[in-house]
Structures are given as structure tokens and as C-alpha cells.
């Protein structure tokens, strides 16, 4: 398997090159040269008998050449990434009934969110290649809450001195628990910085540094690598839990609720669109996924482009579901690439216009193409809180605020999953639960009150999470914002600070 840029199909890259580059050299995003086919007989049914690490190996083997990572190495990477000691459910992604639909819980990993599912294999793969290269590699990350904790935990587990990380978060815009997951990690390979701005404001300093890798800003020939979901490794690995979820539904519970040949709609809390891209890859390969439905908060660029074709950047507004606060989701470029039939020239034209004007409006035919596979709903904080409360009170299930966004979106899109119904009336729809409520005490307390939180905490709060709260925090670095300075000037200064931290720390 080789990889190409969404903006230019003339040059091919190895998996290692694509993984370490993050962005393609032309500023585009990497995609496979071709997506393999998945069939029920050859893949889905046999795969349903595999453990999650075995399934991960089977899926990733289709995308990573054995010449780059041999069978034994890839199996070891998958086993370590999804080792039982790091997950509090033996199924890794349990799929449960929720009213008249289903919910796939992606938060049973070490940092209690779905990012563990995609981040851990990516970190272990990077460690594998860093060792082969015998060259220091520093990961540059910006997080709105969950990517950072998953990354620093995985880096700490790998404990490879050649692989280090500097992770950034917007000051005051992540939960206390998420911050503590970052600032309590005790590893020489991890540094943390906060910045004064919106969740997307560190994207340019990081992207600029990655694209200038060849200039070797740091001593010793250090490689910089980005692992936010623009990195092809993330959606490829996240595809695994879509395959797993569909496999569970069609082979283990379909006889009770719906026909095997039906397609399964999936509702996903959506920010940078990395997770929904993994689902799109799976759908295009033949996994029986129907509509991919994006649940978004009032930072609704994804909703606007799916519903009206308007990919227009707007300033971020603070919400109770901060982890999906996004101004411009990177992965729309990948979705657009496949929706246009792999039209590199058109994608380059679109993304150039977006970079220059911060606005892209799709023609009617391309909007219609997008609507064949995607739906969306915009959810306010009040609607999210109401959904969280209703599901808790009627179905006795407590969701985190981001999963509650998807629940509210599902209801808006016509999936009346909270209605009482017999098993024969189950609907082929699954909500992806992306984080544990344990990370969001503040929001859950707003919705259920102090007593409601304390009751859940007493019986359900994970022991590993309690240990995180007991640890002492380390003061992070901080990037301030000079009053009156333009965003570009601020970002240039932050980039210099970022490079200095790397030079002086690793």
C-alpha cells in the first residue's frame, strides 16, 4: 500500500513517510492510493470471531506493507496498543442496547476517551520507525481536551527516548480532569503548554513547522511530527472500531433486532472529523454502514457544509462540549476528496480558496454527492443538557456531554431511540460514545445536580481516574497573547516559543 496527497496524485509515499509527515508536502492530507474491499464472507464474518487486537492487526495489515512492518512486529504493536491491562472492558468496545438503538462505548481505554483507540497504535508505530531511524522525533500536538491526554499517556507507556511530545491546550477551555491528565504525567519525554486562544489557533504554528521539517530548526537533525487527525494514521486506526461495531451488530445481535442485509446508520460526536473519516473509509471499503451522521455543537461548520455546502470559518464560541469546538475541521478535505471521486485538482483549488478567503461554498452537485453519505444536526448546550438528562432519567444511562450531543442529534434526525419499544422494533442505528462522564464532573453536575453526580461517582467512577485526581500537577509552559497583536503575529511568536521549548527540553 502506498499513499498520495489529496491535492496531487503524481507522487507516492510509503506508510512511514506519510505517518511521519503528518501533512503532505503540498499542504494536503494523505490518503491510500486505493481502498481495499471488505466483504461479509471473506472479512466481516471471520473477523467477528477475533479479539480486538487480532482485528486491529487484520485491518492494519491491509494498509501497511510487510516490507515496512513485518507480521510479527505489527502483531506486537497491536497487542501492546490494546493490551488488557490498559482497558477496563475485555471487549475493548462493548456495543450495548440503548432504548430502541445501540451505543458503542469507545472510552474504556487508559484516558477514558475514544482517542485511545486511534492514538495508541499510532504512537507505537511511530516508536517502531523512530528506533529504526535512530533519530530523535518530537510530536507536536494541539488538543481541545482528549487528543493530548491519549497521546501523552501512550508516549509515557512507550518510554522510547527517541520519541518525545510537546502538547498544547487552549487555556481555560478543557475540563479540570482533562488538564490534570496532561499535567500529572511523570515522563521526561512529555512537555505541556497552554495558550491563550481558540482550539484551532495552534494549528498554523504546528503545520508550518511540519512543512519546514527539512530545514532542521533544532539541533541534531530532529524530526517533527504531528499526530492530530490530519495524520493518516489516526483515521486508519479509528476505522477499526467502526469495523468492530458493524461486525458485532450484524453477527451477534442482528437476529434479534433487524435483517442482516440492512445498513447501519452511525451517529458520531464530531469535531475535526477524524472519527467520521474513519467511518467513511470503512463504508467505502464495504462495511455495511448506511448514513454517517455528525452531531455538532454551535461551532457548526460541519453541519453547515453538509446541509448547505457552506464551509465557512467562524470564530469559536465556548460550549459545554469543548472537545468538539472546531473552526475548520481538517478532515473535511479527505471527505471532499472521496466525494469528488478523487479529483486532486478540484481539491487543491478548493483548499487554496479556503486558505485564502476562509470560505468555500460547494456547488449543488457536490453538495448532493456529500448528502448521499452524510447527515448532520446542530445541537445547542440546552439541547445537549436535555438529551443527557432524558437518557439518564428514562434509560438509566449517563453520557458525557459530547456523546449527549450525538444523542440530541440522533433525536433531531428522526431516530426516536428513547421511545419504549419491543425488541422487534429495534432500529439499525448506533451512537458512538466517545468519552466517559468521569472527565466532565462540571457539566454532569450542571445537568443532574450535586446529588446526581455524587450518586454516579460513588458507584461508577473508575479507580484509575481517582488516582489521576490524587496526583500533583506540574506547571505547564504558557503562550500569552499580546493585546492588539494580529493572530498571525501571535502565531509566529508561539512557533518560536514552541521550538525553544523543544530545543531546551529534549
Short mmCIF file of C-alpha atoms in Angstrom, two decimals:
data_model
loop_
_atom_site.label_atom_id
_atom_site.label_comp_id
_atom_site.label_asym_id
_atom_site.label_seq_id
_atom_site.Cartn_x
_atom_site.Cartn_y
_atom_site.Cartn_z
CA UNK A 1 0.00 0.00 0.00
CA UNK A 2 1.24 3.45 -0.95
CA UNK A 3 -0.10 6.93 -0.16
CA UNK A 4 -0.79 10.12 -2.10
CA UNK A 5 -1.80 13.68 -1.29
CA UNK A 6 -5.40 14.78 -1.68
CA UNK A 7 -4.01 17.66 -3.77
CA UNK A 8 -1.60 15.76 -6.05
CA UNK A 9 -1.71 12.13 -7.14
CA UNK A 10 1.55 12.11 -9.08
CA UNK A 11 3.91 11.28 -6.21
CA UNK A 12 3.52 8.24 -3.99
CA UNK A 13 4.78 7.80 -0.43
CA UNK A 14 5.40 4.86 1.87
CA UNK A 15 3.34 4.42 5.02
CA UNK A 16 6.32 5.53 7.11
CA UNK A 17 6.73 8.70 5.06
CA UNK A 18 3.03 9.53 5.31
CA UNK A 19 2.92 8.81 9.04
CA UNK A 20 5.92 10.98 9.87
CA UNK A 21 4.98 13.83 7.54
CA UNK A 22 1.54 14.45 9.03
CA UNK A 23 0.58 16.86 6.27
CA UNK A 24 1.65 16.10 2.71
CA UNK A 25 4.46 18.37 1.40
CA UNK A 26 1.95 20.32 -0.71
CA UNK A 27 -0.22 21.03 2.34
CA UNK A 28 -2.78 18.36 1.51
CA UNK A 29 -3.70 15.28 3.51
CA UNK A 30 -2.51 11.76 2.80
CA UNK A 31 -4.91 9.07 1.58
CA UNK A 32 -4.24 5.50 0.40
CA UNK A 33 -3.70 5.06 -3.32
CA UNK A 34 -6.66 2.68 -3.21
CA UNK A 35 -9.07 1.45 -0.56
CA UNK A 36 -9.19 -2.37 -0.27
CA UNK A 37 -12.55 -4.15 -0.46
CA UNK A 38 -14.18 -5.77 2.57
CA UNK A 39 -16.86 -8.44 2.12
CA UNK A 40 -19.05 -10.23 4.62
CA UNK A 41 -17.88 -13.72 3.64
CA UNK A 42 -14.14 -13.03 3.47
CA UNK A 43 -13.81 -10.46 6.20
CA UNK A 44 -16.71 -9.36 8.40
CA UNK A 45 -17.94 -12.80 9.46
CA UNK A 46 -14.48 -14.33 10.09
CA UNK A 47 -13.34 -11.13 11.81
CA UNK A 48 -16.28 -11.33 14.23
CA UNK A 49 -14.50 -14.25 15.93
CA UNK A 50 -11.28 -12.29 16.53
CA UNK A 51 -10.15 -10.44 19.64
CA UNK A 52 -9.85 -6.68 19.26
CA UNK A 53 -6.01 -6.80 18.90
CA UNK A 54 -6.39 -9.51 16.25
CA UNK A 55 -8.97 -7.43 14.39
CA UNK A 56 -6.67 -4.41 14.57
CA UNK A 57 -3.88 -6.47 13.02
CA UNK A 58 -6.14 -7.76 10.23
CA UNK A 59 -7.35 -4.27 9.29
CA UNK A 60 -3.96 -2.53 9.53
CA UNK A 61 -2.25 -5.29 7.57
CA UNK A 62 -4.27 -4.11 4.56
CA UNK A 63 -2.70 -0.63 4.80
CA UNK A 64 0.90 -1.23 5.93
CA UNK A 65 3.34 -3.10 3.70
CA UNK A 66 5.07 -6.10 5.35
CA UNK A 67 8.29 -4.63 3.95
CA UNK A 68 7.85 -1.71 6.37
CA UNK A 69 6.40 -3.57 9.37
CA UNK A 70 6.52 -7.36 9.25
CA UNK A 71 3.78 -9.62 10.59
CA UNK A 72 5.42 -10.28 13.96
CA UNK A 73 6.15 -6.58 14.50
CA UNK A 74 2.61 -5.49 13.59
CA UNK A 75 1.06 -8.14 15.84
CA UNK A 76 3.24 -6.96 18.74
CA UNK A 77 2.25 -3.33 18.09
CA UNK A 78 -1.45 -4.24 18.11
CA UNK A 79 -1.10 -6.40 21.23
CA UNK A 80 0.67 -3.62 23.14
CA UNK A 81 -1.69 -0.94 21.88
CA UNK A 82 -4.75 -2.84 23.06
CA UNK A 83 -3.33 -4.81 25.97
CA UNK A 84 -5.89 -5.93 28.53
CA UNK A 85 -4.17 -4.10 31.39
CA UNK A 86 -4.90 -0.74 29.76
CA UNK A 87 -8.60 -1.33 29.07
CA UNK A 88 -11.33 -1.81 31.65
CA UNK A 89 -13.59 -3.88 29.39
CA UNK A 90 -12.40 -7.14 27.84
CA UNK A 91 -14.32 -6.37 24.63
CA UNK A 92 -12.49 -3.02 24.28
CA UNK A 93 -15.56 -1.55 22.52
CA UNK A 94 -18.71 -3.01 24.06
CA UNK A 95 -21.85 -2.50 21.99
CA UNK A 96 -24.98 -2.19 24.14
CA UNK A 97 -28.69 -1.69 23.63
CA UNK A 98 -29.82 1.86 24.32
CA UNK A 99 -33.57 2.21 24.09
CA UNK A 100 -34.51 1.11 20.57
CA UNK A 101 -30.98 1.59 19.19
CA UNK A 102 -27.42 0.80 20.25
CA UNK A 103 -24.42 2.53 21.74
CA UNK A 104 -20.76 1.64 21.11
CA UNK A 105 -18.60 2.65 24.06
CA UNK A 106 -15.20 3.83 22.86
CA UNK A 107 -13.99 5.12 26.24
CA UNK A 108 -12.68 2.06 28.06
CA UNK A 109 -9.00 2.85 27.40
CA UNK A 110 -6.45 4.39 29.78
CA UNK A 111 -7.60 8.01 29.35
CA UNK A 112 -11.34 7.27 29.17
CA UNK A 113 -11.98 8.53 25.63
CA UNK A 114 -12.08 7.29 22.05
CA UNK A 115 -8.74 8.92 21.25
CA UNK A 116 -7.02 5.98 22.97
CA UNK A 117 -8.35 3.73 20.21
CA UNK A 118 -6.63 5.72 17.48
CA UNK A 119 -3.68 7.18 19.32
CA UNK A 120 -2.05 4.15 20.91
CA UNK A 121 -1.30 2.21 17.69
CA UNK A 122 -0.08 5.41 16.01
CA UNK A 123 2.36 6.08 18.87
CA UNK A 124 3.64 2.51 18.86
CA UNK A 125 4.11 2.64 15.07
CA UNK A 126 6.00 5.94 15.37
CA UNK A 127 8.18 4.43 18.09
CA UNK A 128 8.93 1.45 15.86
CA UNK A 129 10.07 3.68 12.99
CA UNK A 130 11.94 6.12 15.27
CA UNK A 131 14.01 3.23 16.57
CA UNK A 132 14.77 2.04 13.04
CA UNK A 133 15.77 5.58 12.05
CA UNK A 134 17.78 6.08 15.25
CA UNK A 135 16.79 9.73 15.05
CA UNK A 136 15.02 11.92 17.63
CA UNK A 137 11.38 12.64 16.80
CA UNK A 138 9.18 15.16 18.60
CA UNK A 139 5.43 15.09 18.26
CA UNK A 140 3.70 18.47 18.16
CA UNK A 141 0.08 18.34 19.26
CA UNK A 142 -2.79 20.73 19.86
CA UNK A 143 -5.70 19.38 21.88
CA UNK A 144 -9.19 20.54 22.76
CA UNK A 145 -9.33 18.00 25.54
CA UNK A 146 -8.91 14.33 24.60
CA UNK A 147 -6.16 14.01 21.97
CA UNK A 148 -3.48 15.34 24.32
CA UNK A 149 -4.11 13.01 27.28
CA UNK A 150 -4.28 9.97 24.99
CA UNK A 151 -1.01 10.96 23.32
CA UNK A 152 1.00 11.71 26.47
CA UNK A 153 -0.19 8.51 28.14
CA UNK A 154 0.86 6.45 25.11
CA UNK A 155 4.24 8.23 24.92
CA UNK A 156 4.77 7.53 28.60
CA UNK A 157 3.93 3.85 28.08
CA UNK A 158 6.24 3.50 25.08
CA UNK A 159 9.10 5.16 27.02
CA UNK A 160 11.29 5.49 23.91
CA UNK A 161 13.83 8.33 24.46
CA UNK A 162 13.85 8.90 20.70
CA UNK A 163 10.12 9.77 20.76
CA UNK A 164 9.03 12.88 22.69
CA UNK A 165 5.98 15.13 22.71
CA UNK A 166 5.02 18.77 23.25
CA UNK A 167 1.26 19.07 23.66
CA UNK A 168 -0.73 22.32 23.70
CA UNK A 169 -4.20 23.11 25.02
CA UNK A 170 -6.31 26.30 24.97
CA UNK A 171 -6.17 27.84 28.43
CA UNK A 172 -9.45 27.54 30.33
CA UNK A 173 -11.17 25.56 27.57
CA UNK A 174 -10.71 21.98 28.71
CA UNK A 175 -12.13 20.30 31.81
CA UNK A 176 -10.17 20.16 35.07
CA UNK A 177 -9.86 16.41 34.72
CA UNK A 178 -8.53 16.67 31.16
CA UNK A 179 -5.96 19.25 32.28
CA UNK A 180 -4.83 17.01 35.13
CA UNK A 181 -4.43 14.13 32.70
CA UNK A 182 -1.84 16.29 30.95
CA UNK A 183 -0.10 17.99 33.86
CA UNK A 184 0.29 14.95 36.12
CA UNK A 185 2.20 12.74 33.66
CA UNK A 186 5.66 11.99 35.01
CA UNK A 187 7.84 11.43 31.94
CA UNK A 188 10.98 13.06 30.58
CA UNK A 189 9.51 12.54 27.13
CA UNK A 190 6.47 14.78 27.77
CA UNK A 191 6.10 18.58 27.94
CA UNK A 192 2.85 20.55 28.13
CA UNK A 193 1.95 24.14 27.21
CA UNK A 194 -1.25 26.18 27.38
CA UNK A 195 -2.08 29.06 25.04
CA UNK A 196 -4.50 31.98 25.07
CA UNK A 197 -6.81 31.42 22.15
CA UNK A 198 -9.28 29.13 20.42
CA UNK A 199 -8.79 25.43 19.86
CA UNK A 200 -7.59 25.92 16.25
CA UNK A 201 -5.12 28.74 16.95
CA UNK A 202 -2.10 26.43 17.36
CA UNK A 203 -2.79 24.67 14.05
CA UNK A 204 -0.79 27.11 11.90
CA UNK A 205 2.39 27.12 14.09
CA UNK A 206 2.37 23.32 14.10
CA UNK A 207 1.58 22.94 10.39
CA UNK A 208 4.26 25.46 9.44
CA UNK A 209 6.85 23.58 11.49
CA UNK A 210 5.90 20.24 9.97
CA UNK A 211 6.08 21.58 6.42
CA UNK A 212 9.53 23.03 7.15
CA UNK A 213 10.89 19.80 8.62
CA UNK A 214 13.71 19.74 6.10
CA UNK A 215 15.13 22.99 7.47
CA UNK A 216 16.05 21.27 10.75
CA UNK A 217 15.07 24.04 13.14
CA UNK A 218 16.53 22.06 16.01
CA UNK A 219 19.96 20.65 16.60
CA UNK A 220 20.73 17.01 15.95
CA UNK A 221 18.54 16.56 12.87
CA UNK A 222 15.33 16.21 14.87
CA UNK A 223 12.15 15.24 13.03
CA UNK A 224 8.88 16.92 13.92
CA UNK A 225 5.66 15.00 13.52
CA UNK A 226 2.01 15.93 14.03
CA UNK A 227 -0.48 13.38 15.31
CA UNK A 228 -3.75 15.26 15.31
CA UNK A 229 -6.26 13.66 12.98
CA UNK A 230 -4.76 15.20 9.84
CA UNK A 231 -2.17 12.42 10.27
CA UNK A 232 -3.30 9.48 8.11
CA UNK A 233 -2.52 7.08 10.95
CA UNK A 234 -5.41 8.38 13.03
CA UNK A 235 -8.39 7.75 10.68
CA UNK A 236 -6.87 4.47 9.51
CA UNK A 237 -6.66 3.13 13.05
CA UNK A 238 -10.02 4.61 14.06
CA UNK A 239 -11.56 2.66 11.19
CA UNK A 240 -11.05 -0.47 13.32
CA UNK A 241 -13.76 0.38 15.84
CA UNK A 242 -16.23 1.05 13.04
CA UNK A 243 -15.48 -2.38 11.58
CA UNK A 244 -15.77 -3.91 15.05
CA UNK A 245 -19.08 -2.19 15.80
CA UNK A 246 -20.65 -3.19 12.49
CA UNK A 247 -19.36 -6.74 12.87
CA UNK A 248 -20.87 -7.07 16.35
CA UNK A 249 -24.24 -5.78 15.18
CA UNK A 250 -24.56 -7.91 12.05
CA UNK A 251 -23.22 -11.16 13.52
CA UNK A 252 -24.20 -11.15 17.20
CA UNK A 253 -27.42 -9.19 17.61
CA UNK A 254 -28.94 -8.84 14.15
CA UNK A 255 -31.11 -11.93 14.51
CA UNK A 256 -32.87 -10.24 17.42
CA UNK A 257 -33.40 -6.80 16.01
CA UNK A 258 -33.01 -6.32 12.28
CA UNK A 259 -32.17 -8.02 9.00
CA UNK A 260 -28.55 -8.97 8.33
CA UNK A 261 -28.61 -7.27 4.94
CA UNK A 262 -29.59 -3.86 6.30
CA UNK A 263 -27.21 -0.95 6.58
CA UNK A 264 -26.31 0.51 9.97
CA UNK A 265 -26.54 4.25 10.48
CA UNK A 266 -23.99 5.72 12.86
CA UNK A 267 -24.27 8.97 14.84
CA UNK A 268 -20.95 10.47 15.89
CA UNK A 269 -19.98 13.47 18.05
CA UNK A 270 -17.95 15.43 15.51
CA UNK A 271 -15.15 17.98 15.80
CA UNK A 272 -12.14 17.74 13.46
CA UNK A 273 -13.93 14.93 11.54
CA UNK A 274 -11.17 12.37 12.11
CA UNK A 275 -13.51 9.80 13.63
CA UNK A 276 -16.19 10.17 10.98
CA UNK A 277 -13.44 9.88 8.32
CA UNK A 278 -12.50 6.50 9.77
CA UNK A 279 -16.15 5.52 9.40
CA UNK A 280 -16.20 6.81 5.81
CA UNK A 281 -13.13 4.73 4.94
CA UNK A 282 -14.88 1.67 6.36
CA UNK A 283 -18.09 2.43 4.45
CA UNK A 284 -16.26 2.93 1.16
CA UNK A 285 -14.47 -0.37 1.65
CA UNK A 286 -17.75 -2.27 2.00
CA UNK A 287 -18.56 -2.30 5.72
CA UNK A 288 -22.40 -2.17 5.95
CA UNK A 289 -22.65 1.40 7.16
CA UNK A 290 -25.58 3.49 5.97
CA UNK A 291 -25.59 7.18 6.82
CA UNK A 292 -22.77 8.74 8.79
CA UNK A 293 -24.41 11.36 10.98
CA UNK A 294 -22.41 14.19 12.53
CA UNK A 295 -23.58 15.59 15.83
CA UNK A 296 -22.06 19.03 16.28
CA UNK A 297 -22.42 21.85 18.78
CA UNK A 298 -22.94 25.53 17.90
CA UNK A 299 -19.46 25.61 16.37
CA UNK A 300 -21.23 24.12 13.41
CA UNK A 301 -19.08 24.37 10.27
CA UNK A 302 -19.52 20.62 9.69
CA UNK A 303 -23.30 20.96 9.88
CA UNK A 304 -23.30 23.97 7.57
CA UNK A 305 -21.21 22.26 4.89
CA UNK A 306 -23.28 19.05 4.97
CA UNK A 307 -26.63 20.84 4.99
CA UNK A 308 -25.92 23.89 2.82
CA UNK A 309 -22.48 23.40 1.28
CA UNK A 310 -21.06 26.31 3.27
CA UNK A 311 -17.55 25.57 4.52
CA UNK A 312 -17.12 28.99 6.10
CA UNK A 313 -14.86 29.65 9.05
CA UNK A 314 -16.39 31.37 12.08
CA UNK A 315 -14.96 32.33 15.45
CA UNK A 316 -15.24 29.62 18.10
CA UNK A 317 -17.85 30.04 20.82
CA UNK A 318 -17.38 28.38 24.19
CA UNK A 319 -19.68 25.44 24.85
CA UNK A 320 -20.22 22.68 27.39
CA UNK A 321 -18.85 20.22 24.82
CA UNK A 322 -15.50 21.94 24.32
CA UNK A 323 -13.67 18.92 22.86
CA UNK A 324 -15.60 19.31 19.59
CA UNK A 325 -15.21 23.09 19.35
CA UNK A 326 -13.68 23.41 15.88
CA UNK A 327 -13.44 26.32 13.45
CA UNK A 328 -12.10 24.37 10.44
CA UNK A 329 -12.09 20.53 10.60
CA UNK A 330 -9.00 19.24 8.82
CA UNK A 331 -10.59 16.03 7.64
CA UNK A 332 -13.27 17.63 5.51
CA UNK A 333 -10.55 17.65 2.86
CA UNK A 334 -10.45 13.83 2.90
CA UNK A 335 -14.24 13.56 2.76
CA UNK A 336 -14.35 16.01 -0.14
CA UNK A 337 -11.62 14.07 -1.94
CA UNK A 338 -13.64 10.87 -1.98
CA UNK A 339 -16.96 12.65 -2.59
CA UNK A 340 -15.47 14.15 -5.77
CA UNK A 341 -14.16 10.80 -6.97
CA UNK A 342 -10.56 11.60 -6.07
CA UNK A 343 -10.35 14.89 -8.01
CA UNK A 344 -6.93 16.20 -6.91
CA UNK A 345 -7.10 19.40 -8.98
CA UNK A 346 -10.51 20.36 -7.61
CA UNK A 347 -9.48 19.67 -4.01
CA UNK A 348 -6.36 21.78 -4.45
CA UNK A 349 -8.47 24.61 -5.89
CA UNK A 350 -10.99 24.37 -3.05
CA UNK A 351 -8.44 24.22 -0.25
CA UNK A 352 -6.38 27.05 -1.74
CA UNK A 353 -9.51 29.20 -1.81
CA UNK A 354 -10.31 28.20 1.76
CA UNK A 355 -6.80 29.09 2.92
CA UNK A 356 -7.00 32.48 1.21
CA UNK A 357 -10.57 33.54 1.97
CA UNK A 358 -11.68 31.28 4.88
CA UNK A 359 -14.79 30.49 2.83
CA UNK A 360 -15.68 27.71 0.42
CA UNK A 361 -19.16 27.15 -0.98
CA UNK A 362 -19.84 23.83 -2.71
CA UNK A 363 -21.72 23.69 -5.99
CA UNK A 364 -25.10 21.95 -5.86
CA UNK A 365 -23.84 18.73 -7.47
CA UNK A 366 -21.05 18.32 -4.92
CA UNK A 367 -23.38 19.07 -2.03
CA UNK A 368 -25.77 16.41 -3.36
CA UNK A 369 -22.87 13.95 -3.53
CA UNK A 370 -21.94 14.69 0.07
CA UNK A 371 -25.52 14.18 1.21
CA UNK A 372 -25.52 10.63 -0.16
CA UNK A 373 -23.33 9.51 2.73
CA UNK A 374 -23.64 12.17 5.44
CA UNK A 375 -26.28 13.81 7.61
CA UNK A 376 -25.84 16.27 10.45
CA UNK A 377 -27.58 18.11 13.24
CA UNK A 378 -26.62 21.22 15.21
CA UNK A 379 -27.08 20.97 18.97
CA UNK A 380 -27.14 23.82 21.48
CA UNK A 381 -25.94 23.47 25.06
CA UNK A 382 -29.55 23.43 26.28
CA UNK A 383 -30.43 20.65 23.83
CA UNK A 384 -27.36 18.67 24.86
CA UNK A 385 -28.24 19.02 28.55
CA UNK A 386 -31.83 17.98 27.89
CA UNK A 387 -30.66 14.88 25.99
CA UNK A 388 -28.19 13.95 28.73
CA UNK A 389 -30.91 14.31 31.37
CA UNK A 390 -33.59 12.49 29.36
CA UNK A 391 -31.39 9.48 28.57
CA UNK A 392 -30.27 9.31 32.19
CA UNK A 393 -33.81 9.54 33.56
CA UNK A 394 -35.56 7.23 31.05
CA UNK A 395 -32.85 4.74 30.04
CA UNK A 396 -30.67 4.97 33.17
CA UNK A 397 -27.58 5.67 31.10
CA UNK A 398 -25.21 8.55 31.89
CA UNK A 399 -23.39 10.02 28.91
CA UNK A 400 -20.63 12.60 28.71
CA UNK A 401 -21.56 15.96 27.10
CA UNK A 402 -20.09 15.06 23.69
CA UNK A 403 -21.95 11.76 23.47
CA UNK A 404 -25.03 13.70 24.60
CA UNK A 405 -24.55 15.98 21.58
CA UNK A 406 -24.76 12.87 19.39
CA UNK A 407 -27.85 11.70 21.31
CA UNK A 408 -29.59 15.02 20.76
CA UNK A 409 -28.54 14.94 17.11
CA UNK A 410 -29.98 11.44 16.71
CA UNK A 411 -33.36 12.61 18.01
CA UNK A 412 -33.29 15.64 15.71
CA UNK A 413 -32.54 13.38 12.75
CA UNK A 414 -35.56 11.21 13.49
CA UNK A 415 -34.02 8.31 15.40
CA UNK A 416 -36.50 8.19 18.27
CA UNK A 417 -34.33 5.79 20.25
CA UNK A 418 -35.67 6.79 23.67
CA UNK A 419 -39.18 5.51 22.83
CA UNK A 420 -40.17 2.37 24.73
CA UNK A 421 -40.46 -0.45 22.25
CA UNK A 422 -40.28 -4.22 21.91
CA UNK A 423 -37.08 -5.81 20.68
CA UNK A 424 -38.61 -6.45 17.26
CA UNK A 425 -38.80 -2.69 16.74
CA UNK A 426 -35.08 -2.06 17.25
CA UNK A 427 -33.63 0.30 14.66
CA UNK A 428 -30.29 -0.23 12.90
CA UNK A 429 -28.62 2.84 14.39
CA UNK A 430 -25.68 3.11 16.76
CA UNK A 431 -24.41 6.13 18.68
CA UNK A 432 -20.67 6.29 19.26
CA UNK A 433 -19.96 7.19 22.88
CA UNK A 434 -16.63 8.98 22.77
CA UNK A 435 -15.78 9.70 26.41
CA UNK A 436 -16.58 8.67 29.97
CA UNK A 437 -18.65 11.01 32.16
CA UNK A 438 -15.81 10.84 34.71
CA UNK A 439 -13.95 13.50 32.71
CA UNK A 440 -16.76 16.05 32.92
CA UNK A 441 -17.88 16.49 36.51
CA UNK A 442 -18.66 20.18 35.94
CA UNK A 443 -21.12 19.56 33.10
CA UNK A 444 -22.77 16.49 34.63
CA UNK A 445 -23.28 18.46 37.83
CA UNK A 446 -24.92 21.29 35.88
CA UNK A 447 -27.39 18.78 34.43
CA UNK A 448 -28.02 16.36 37.30
CA UNK A 449 -27.06 18.49 40.29
CA UNK A 450 -24.57 17.71 43.04
CA UNK A 451 -26.56 14.75 44.30
CA UNK A 452 -26.84 13.24 40.84
CA UNK A 453 -23.09 13.49 40.31
CA UNK A 454 -22.27 12.09 43.75
CA UNK A 455 -24.57 9.13 43.23
CA UNK A 456 -22.90 8.24 39.91
CA UNK A 457 -19.43 8.92 41.30
CA UNK A 458 -19.95 6.62 44.29
CA UNK A 459 -20.75 3.55 42.20
CA UNK A 460 -19.22 4.20 38.77
CA UNK A 461 -16.18 6.50 38.96
CA UNK A 462 -13.15 4.50 37.65
CA UNK A 463 -10.41 3.75 40.16
CA UNK A 464 -7.72 4.74 37.64
CA UNK A 465 -9.41 8.11 37.25
CA UNK A 466 -9.35 8.62 41.02
CA UNK A 467 -5.59 8.08 41.02
CA UNK A 468 -5.19 10.80 38.38
CA UNK A 469 -7.06 13.29 40.57
CA UNK A 470 -4.79 12.50 43.50
CA UNK A 471 -1.57 13.26 41.63
CA UNK A 472 0.23 16.60 41.89
CA UNK A 473 0.12 18.84 38.83
CA UNK A 474 3.20 20.33 37.18
CA UNK A 475 3.02 23.91 35.94
CA UNK A 476 2.78 23.90 32.12
CA UNK A 477 4.52 26.35 29.81
CA UNK A 478 2.24 29.19 28.74
CA UNK A 479 1.95 31.15 25.48
CA UNK A 480 0.41 34.57 26.16
CA UNK A 481 -1.35 36.78 23.63
CA UNK A 482 -0.22 40.38 23.32
CA UNK A 483 -3.10 42.81 23.34
CA UNK A 484 -3.69 44.33 19.92
CA UNK A 485 -1.41 41.89 18.07
CA UNK A 486 -2.75 40.18 14.95
CA UNK A 487 -3.35 36.44 15.06
CA UNK A 488 -0.58 35.83 12.52
CA UNK A 489 1.94 37.77 14.62
CA UNK A 490 0.86 35.89 17.74
CA UNK A 491 1.16 32.55 15.98
CA UNK A 492 4.65 33.39 14.70
CA UNK A 493 5.74 34.18 18.25
CA UNK A 494 4.16 30.99 19.58
CA UNK A 495 6.01 28.98 16.95
CA UNK A 496 9.35 30.41 18.14
CA UNK A 497 8.43 29.58 21.75
CA UNK A 498 7.47 26.06 20.73
CA UNK A 499 10.82 25.45 19.02
CA UNK A 500 12.69 26.86 22.02
CA UNK A 501 10.89 24.51 24.39
CA UNK A 502 11.79 21.52 22.22
CA UNK A 503 15.43 22.60 21.94
CA UNK A 504 15.78 23.13 25.66
CA UNK A 505 13.78 20.13 26.86
CA UNK A 506 14.59 17.11 24.72
#
